[in-house]
Amino acid sequence: MRLWLLRHGQAEPQAASDAARELTAHGRQEVQQAAAQLLGRPLTAIMASPYVRAQQTAELVRLELGFSGSVQTVSWLTPDSDPRDALKYLDERERAEVLLVSHQPLIGALGGLLVHGHRQEPLPMRTASLAELEGDIPAAGLMELLALIHPR
């Protein structure tokens, strides 16, 4: 399985709620840089948090790649979700190439759990950071971090 973890691009600092915050113009540029790293990848799914900034990020990536599928919205990719909920889903997707679009602290904690086997060493995910992980089984400590790319 190849798993791509993408943190949403820079978002406006305030909105009616945290979930309603939208990407800034700079955030959109960051996401386009991240999407360029995914060109030519045979993605089988793009999944995103229901928060507006993650949805906008996922849709920008989908458009940049010409991905024919739709973005799947899942509740287990919100900032404070438990990374183990993501592992339950990923366990059913062996041999897939999946992009997850989410937030801190979840995205860093999930990456750290998959690579190190625990959550004490999260991946340092800035806005629009993209992590590439690979492994036979998407389980704690059994995936290898191939790349961690931060936007310029």
mmCIF file with all atom_site columns, N, CA, C and O in Angstrom, residues 3 5 76-77 81-93 100 106 110 113-114 138:
data_model
loop_
_atom_site.group_PDB
_atom_site.id
_atom_site.type_symbol
_atom_site.label_atom_id
_atom_site.label_alt_id
_atom_site.label_comp_id
_atom_site.label_asym_id
_atom_site.label_entity_id
_atom_site.label_seq_id
_atom_site.pdbx_PDB_ins_code
_atom_site.Cartn_x
_atom_site.Cartn_y
_atom_site.Cartn_z
_atom_site.occupancy
_atom_site.B_iso_or_equiv
_atom_site.pdbx_formal_charge
_atom_site.auth_seq_id
_atom_site.auth_comp_id
_atom_site.auth_asym_id
_atom_site.auth_atom_id
_atom_site.pdbx_PDB_model_num
ATOM 1  N N  . LEU A 1 3   ? 0.501   5.249  0.836  1.00 0.00 ? 3   LEU A N  1
ATOM 2  C CA . LEU A 1 3   ? -0.388  6.177  1.508  1.00 0.00 ? 3   LEU A CA 1
ATOM 3  C C  . LEU A 1 3   ? 0.232   7.561  1.465  1.00 0.00 ? 3   LEU A C  1
ATOM 4  O O  . LEU A 1 3   ? 1.408   7.742  1.766  1.00 0.00 ? 3   LEU A O  1
ATOM 5  N N  . LEU A 1 5   ? -0.233  11.402 2.928  1.00 0.00 ? 5   LEU A N  1
ATOM 6  C CA . LEU A 1 5   ? -0.863  12.219 3.959  1.00 0.00 ? 5   LEU A CA 1
ATOM 7  C C  . LEU A 1 5   ? -0.628  13.676 3.611  1.00 0.00 ? 5   LEU A C  1
ATOM 8  O O  . LEU A 1 5   ? 0.521   14.100 3.455  1.00 0.00 ? 5   LEU A O  1
ATOM 9  N N  . TRP A 1 76  ? -13.635 10.640 10.238 1.00 0.00 ? 76  TRP A N  1
ATOM 10 C CA . TRP A 1 76  ? -12.476 10.260 11.055 1.00 0.00 ? 76  TRP A CA 1
ATOM 11 C C  . TRP A 1 76  ? -11.188 10.978 10.644 1.00 0.00 ? 76  TRP A C  1
ATOM 12 O O  . TRP A 1 76  ? -10.101 10.588 11.070 1.00 0.00 ? 76  TRP A O  1
ATOM 13 N N  . LEU A 1 77  ? -11.279 12.053 9.877  1.00 0.00 ? 77  LEU A N  1
ATOM 14 C CA . LEU A 1 77  ? -10.098 12.838 9.497  1.00 0.00 ? 77  LEU A CA 1
ATOM 15 C C  . LEU A 1 77  ? -10.131 14.262 10.048 1.00 0.00 ? 77  LEU A C  1
ATOM 16 O O  . LEU A 1 77  ? -9.438  15.137 9.553  1.00 0.00 ? 77  LEU A O  1
ATOM 17 N N  . SER A 1 81  ? -9.581  13.709 15.718 1.00 0.00 ? 81  SER A N  1
ATOM 18 C CA . SER A 1 81  ? -9.961  12.305 15.556 1.00 0.00 ? 81  SER A CA 1
ATOM 19 C C  . SER A 1 81  ? -8.857  11.398 16.098 1.00 0.00 ? 81  SER A C  1
ATOM 20 O O  . SER A 1 81  ? -7.695  11.797 16.204 1.00 0.00 ? 81  SER A O  1
ATOM 21 N N  . ASP A 1 82  ? -9.221  10.184 16.397 1.00 0.00 ? 82  ASP A N  1
ATOM 22 C CA . ASP A 1 82  ? -8.271  9.193  16.889 1.00 0.00 ? 82  ASP A CA 1
ATOM 23 C C  . ASP A 1 82  ? -7.608  8.518  15.680 1.00 0.00 ? 82  ASP A C  1
ATOM 24 O O  . ASP A 1 82  ? -8.312  7.977  14.821 1.00 0.00 ? 82  ASP A O  1
ATOM 25 N N  . PRO A 1 83  ? -6.276  8.519  15.597 1.00 0.00 ? 83  PRO A N  1
ATOM 26 C CA . PRO A 1 83  ? -5.605  7.883  14.458 1.00 0.00 ? 83  PRO A CA 1
ATOM 27 C C  . PRO A 1 83  ? -5.973  6.411  14.281 1.00 0.00 ? 83  PRO A C  1
ATOM 28 O O  . PRO A 1 83  ? -5.930  5.891  13.167 1.00 0.00 ? 83  PRO A O  1
ATOM 29 N N  . ARG A 1 84  ? -6.368  5.753  15.350 1.00 0.00 ? 84  ARG A N  1
ATOM 30 C CA . ARG A 1 84  ? -6.746  4.342  15.238 1.00 0.00 ? 84  ARG A CA 1
ATOM 31 C C  . ARG A 1 84  ? -7.990  4.157  14.385 1.00 0.00 ? 84  ARG A C  1
ATOM 32 O O  . ARG A 1 84  ? -8.165  3.111  13.760 1.00 0.00 ? 84  ARG A O  1
ATOM 33 N N  . ASP A 1 85  ? -8.857  5.175  14.328 1.00 0.00 ? 85  ASP A N  1
ATOM 34 C CA . ASP A 1 85  ? -10.033 5.082  13.453 1.00 0.00 ? 85  ASP A CA 1
ATOM 35 C C  . ASP A 1 85  ? -9.599  5.052  11.984 1.00 0.00 ? 85  ASP A C  1
ATOM 36 O O  . ASP A 1 85  ? -10.183 4.338  11.175 1.00 0.00 ? 85  ASP A O  1
ATOM 37 N N  . ALA A 1 86  ? -8.578  5.829  11.646 1.00 0.00 ? 86  ALA A N  1
ATOM 38 C CA . ALA A 1 86  ? -8.045  5.799  10.282 1.00 0.00 ? 86  ALA A CA 1
ATOM 39 C C  . ALA A 1 86  ? -7.431  4.433  9.979  1.00 0.00 ? 86  ALA A C  1
ATOM 40 O O  . ALA A 1 86  ? -7.588  3.906  8.876  1.00 0.00 ? 86  ALA A O  1
ATOM 41 N N  . LEU A 1 87  ? -6.740  3.864  10.961 1.00 0.00 ? 87  LEU A N  1
ATOM 42 C CA . LEU A 1 87  ? -6.128  2.544  10.752 1.00 0.00 ? 87  LEU A CA 1
ATOM 43 C C  . LEU A 1 87  ? -7.182  1.488  10.450 1.00 0.00 ? 87  LEU A C  1
ATOM 44 O O  . LEU A 1 87  ? -6.950  0.597  9.624  1.00 0.00 ? 87  LEU A O  1
ATOM 45 N N  . LYS A 1 88  ? -8.345  1.581  11.093 1.00 0.00 ? 88  LYS A N  1
ATOM 46 C CA . LYS A 1 88  ? -9.427  0.621  10.827 1.00 0.00 ? 88  LYS A CA 1
ATOM 47 C C  . LYS A 1 88  ? -9.839  0.683  9.358  1.00 0.00 ? 88  LYS A C  1
ATOM 48 O O  . LYS A 1 88  ? -10.047 -0.334 8.713  1.00 0.00 ? 88  LYS A O  1
ATOM 49 N N  . TYR A 1 89  ? -9.960  1.893  8.825  1.00 0.00 ? 89  TYR A N  1
ATOM 50 C CA . TYR A 1 89  ? -10.331 2.037  7.415  1.00 0.00 ? 89  TYR A CA 1
ATOM 51 C C  . TYR A 1 89  ? -9.215  1.532  6.513  1.00 0.00 ? 89  TYR A C  1
ATOM 52 O O  . TYR A 1 89  ? -9.445  0.797  5.562  1.00 0.00 ? 89  TYR A O  1
ATOM 53 N N  . LEU A 1 90  ? -7.997  1.948  6.793  1.00 0.00 ? 90  LEU A N  1
ATOM 54 C CA . LEU A 1 90  ? -6.864  1.589  5.934  1.00 0.00 ? 90  LEU A CA 1
ATOM 55 C C  . LEU A 1 90  ? -6.623  0.088  5.903  1.00 0.00 ? 90  LEU A C  1
ATOM 56 O O  . LEU A 1 90  ? -6.163  -0.451 4.899  1.00 0.00 ? 90  LEU A O  1
ATOM 57 N N  . ASP A 1 91  ? -6.956  -0.589 6.973  1.00 0.00 ? 91  ASP A N  1
ATOM 58 C CA . ASP A 1 91  ? -6.785  -2.034 7.038  1.00 0.00 ? 91  ASP A CA 1
ATOM 59 C C  . ASP A 1 91  ? -7.579  -2.744 5.938  1.00 0.00 ? 91  ASP A C  1
ATOM 60 O O  . ASP A 1 91  ? -7.206  -3.816 5.481  1.00 0.00 ? 91  ASP A O  1
ATOM 61 N N  . GLU A 1 92  ? -8.663  -2.117 5.493  1.00 0.00 ? 92  GLU A N  1
ATOM 62 C CA . GLU A 1 92  ? -9.507  -2.701 4.439  1.00 0.00 ? 92  GLU A CA 1
ATOM 63 C C  . GLU A 1 92  ? -9.032  -2.311 3.043  1.00 0.00 ? 92  GLU A C  1
ATOM 64 O O  . GLU A 1 92  ? -9.618  -2.723 2.048  1.00 0.00 ? 92  GLU A O  1
ATOM 65 N N  . ARG A 1 93  ? -7.970  -1.491 2.930  1.00 0.00 ? 93  ARG A N  1
ATOM 66 C CA . ARG A 1 93  ? -7.551  -0.945 1.644  1.00 0.00 ? 93  ARG A CA 1
ATOM 67 C C  . ARG A 1 93  ? -6.147  -1.381 1.234  1.00 0.00 ? 93  ARG A C  1
ATOM 68 O O  . ARG A 1 93  ? -5.452  -0.645 0.553  1.00 0.00 ? 93  ARG A O  1
ATOM 69 N N  . LEU A 1 100 ? -4.963  10.963 1.924  1.00 0.00 ? 100 LEU A N  1
ATOM 70 C CA . LEU A 1 100 ? -5.782  11.448 3.024  1.00 0.00 ? 100 LEU A CA 1
ATOM 71 C C  . LEU A 1 100 ? -5.473  12.923 3.235  1.00 0.00 ? 100 LEU A C  1
ATOM 72 O O  . LEU A 1 100 ? -4.305  13.289 3.385  1.00 0.00 ? 100 LEU A O  1
ATOM 73 N N  . LEU A 1 106 ? -4.020  15.475 14.063 1.00 0.00 ? 106 LEU A N  1
ATOM 74 C CA . LEU A 1 106 ? -4.279  14.109 13.574 1.00 0.00 ? 106 LEU A CA 1
ATOM 75 C C  . LEU A 1 106 ? -3.265  13.647 12.534 1.00 0.00 ? 106 LEU A C  1
ATOM 76 O O  . LEU A 1 106 ? -2.727  12.549 12.641 1.00 0.00 ? 106 LEU A O  1
ATOM 77 N N  . LEU A 1 110 ? -1.032  10.383 13.030 1.00 0.00 ? 110 LEU A N  1
ATOM 78 C CA . LEU A 1 110 ? -1.263  9.202  12.204 1.00 0.00 ? 110 LEU A CA 1
ATOM 79 C C  . LEU A 1 110 ? 0.029   8.772  11.517 1.00 0.00 ? 110 LEU A C  1
ATOM 80 O O  . LEU A 1 110 ? 0.383   7.591  11.529 1.00 0.00 ? 110 LEU A O  1
ATOM 81 N N  . LEU A 1 113 ? 2.373   7.252  14.082 1.00 0.00 ? 113 LEU A N  1
ATOM 82 C CA . LEU A 1 113 ? 1.901   5.933  14.486 1.00 0.00 ? 113 LEU A CA 1
ATOM 83 C C  . LEU A 1 113 ? 2.233   4.878  13.430 1.00 0.00 ? 113 LEU A C  1
ATOM 84 O O  . LEU A 1 113 ? 2.721   3.789  13.753 1.00 0.00 ? 113 LEU A O  1
ATOM 85 N N  . LEU A 1 114 ? 1.997   5.201  12.173 1.00 0.00 ? 114 LEU A N  1
ATOM 86 C CA . LEU A 1 114 ? 2.272   4.245  11.102 1.00 0.00 ? 114 LEU A CA 1
ATOM 87 C C  . LEU A 1 114 ? 3.761   3.951  10.941 1.00 0.00 ? 114 LEU A C  1
ATOM 88 O O  . LEU A 1 114 ? 4.157   2.819  10.672 1.00 0.00 ? 114 LEU A O  1
ATOM 89 N N  . PRO A 1 138 ? -0.978  -1.526 6.353  1.00 0.00 ? 138 PRO A N  1
ATOM 90 C CA . PRO A 1 138 ? -1.104  -0.199 6.972  1.00 0.00 ? 138 PRO A CA 1
ATOM 91 C C  . PRO A 1 138 ? -1.398  -0.322 8.470  1.00 0.00 ? 138 PRO A C  1
ATOM 92 O O  . PRO A 1 138 ? -2.525  -0.138 8.914  1.00 0.00 ? 138 PRO A O  1
#
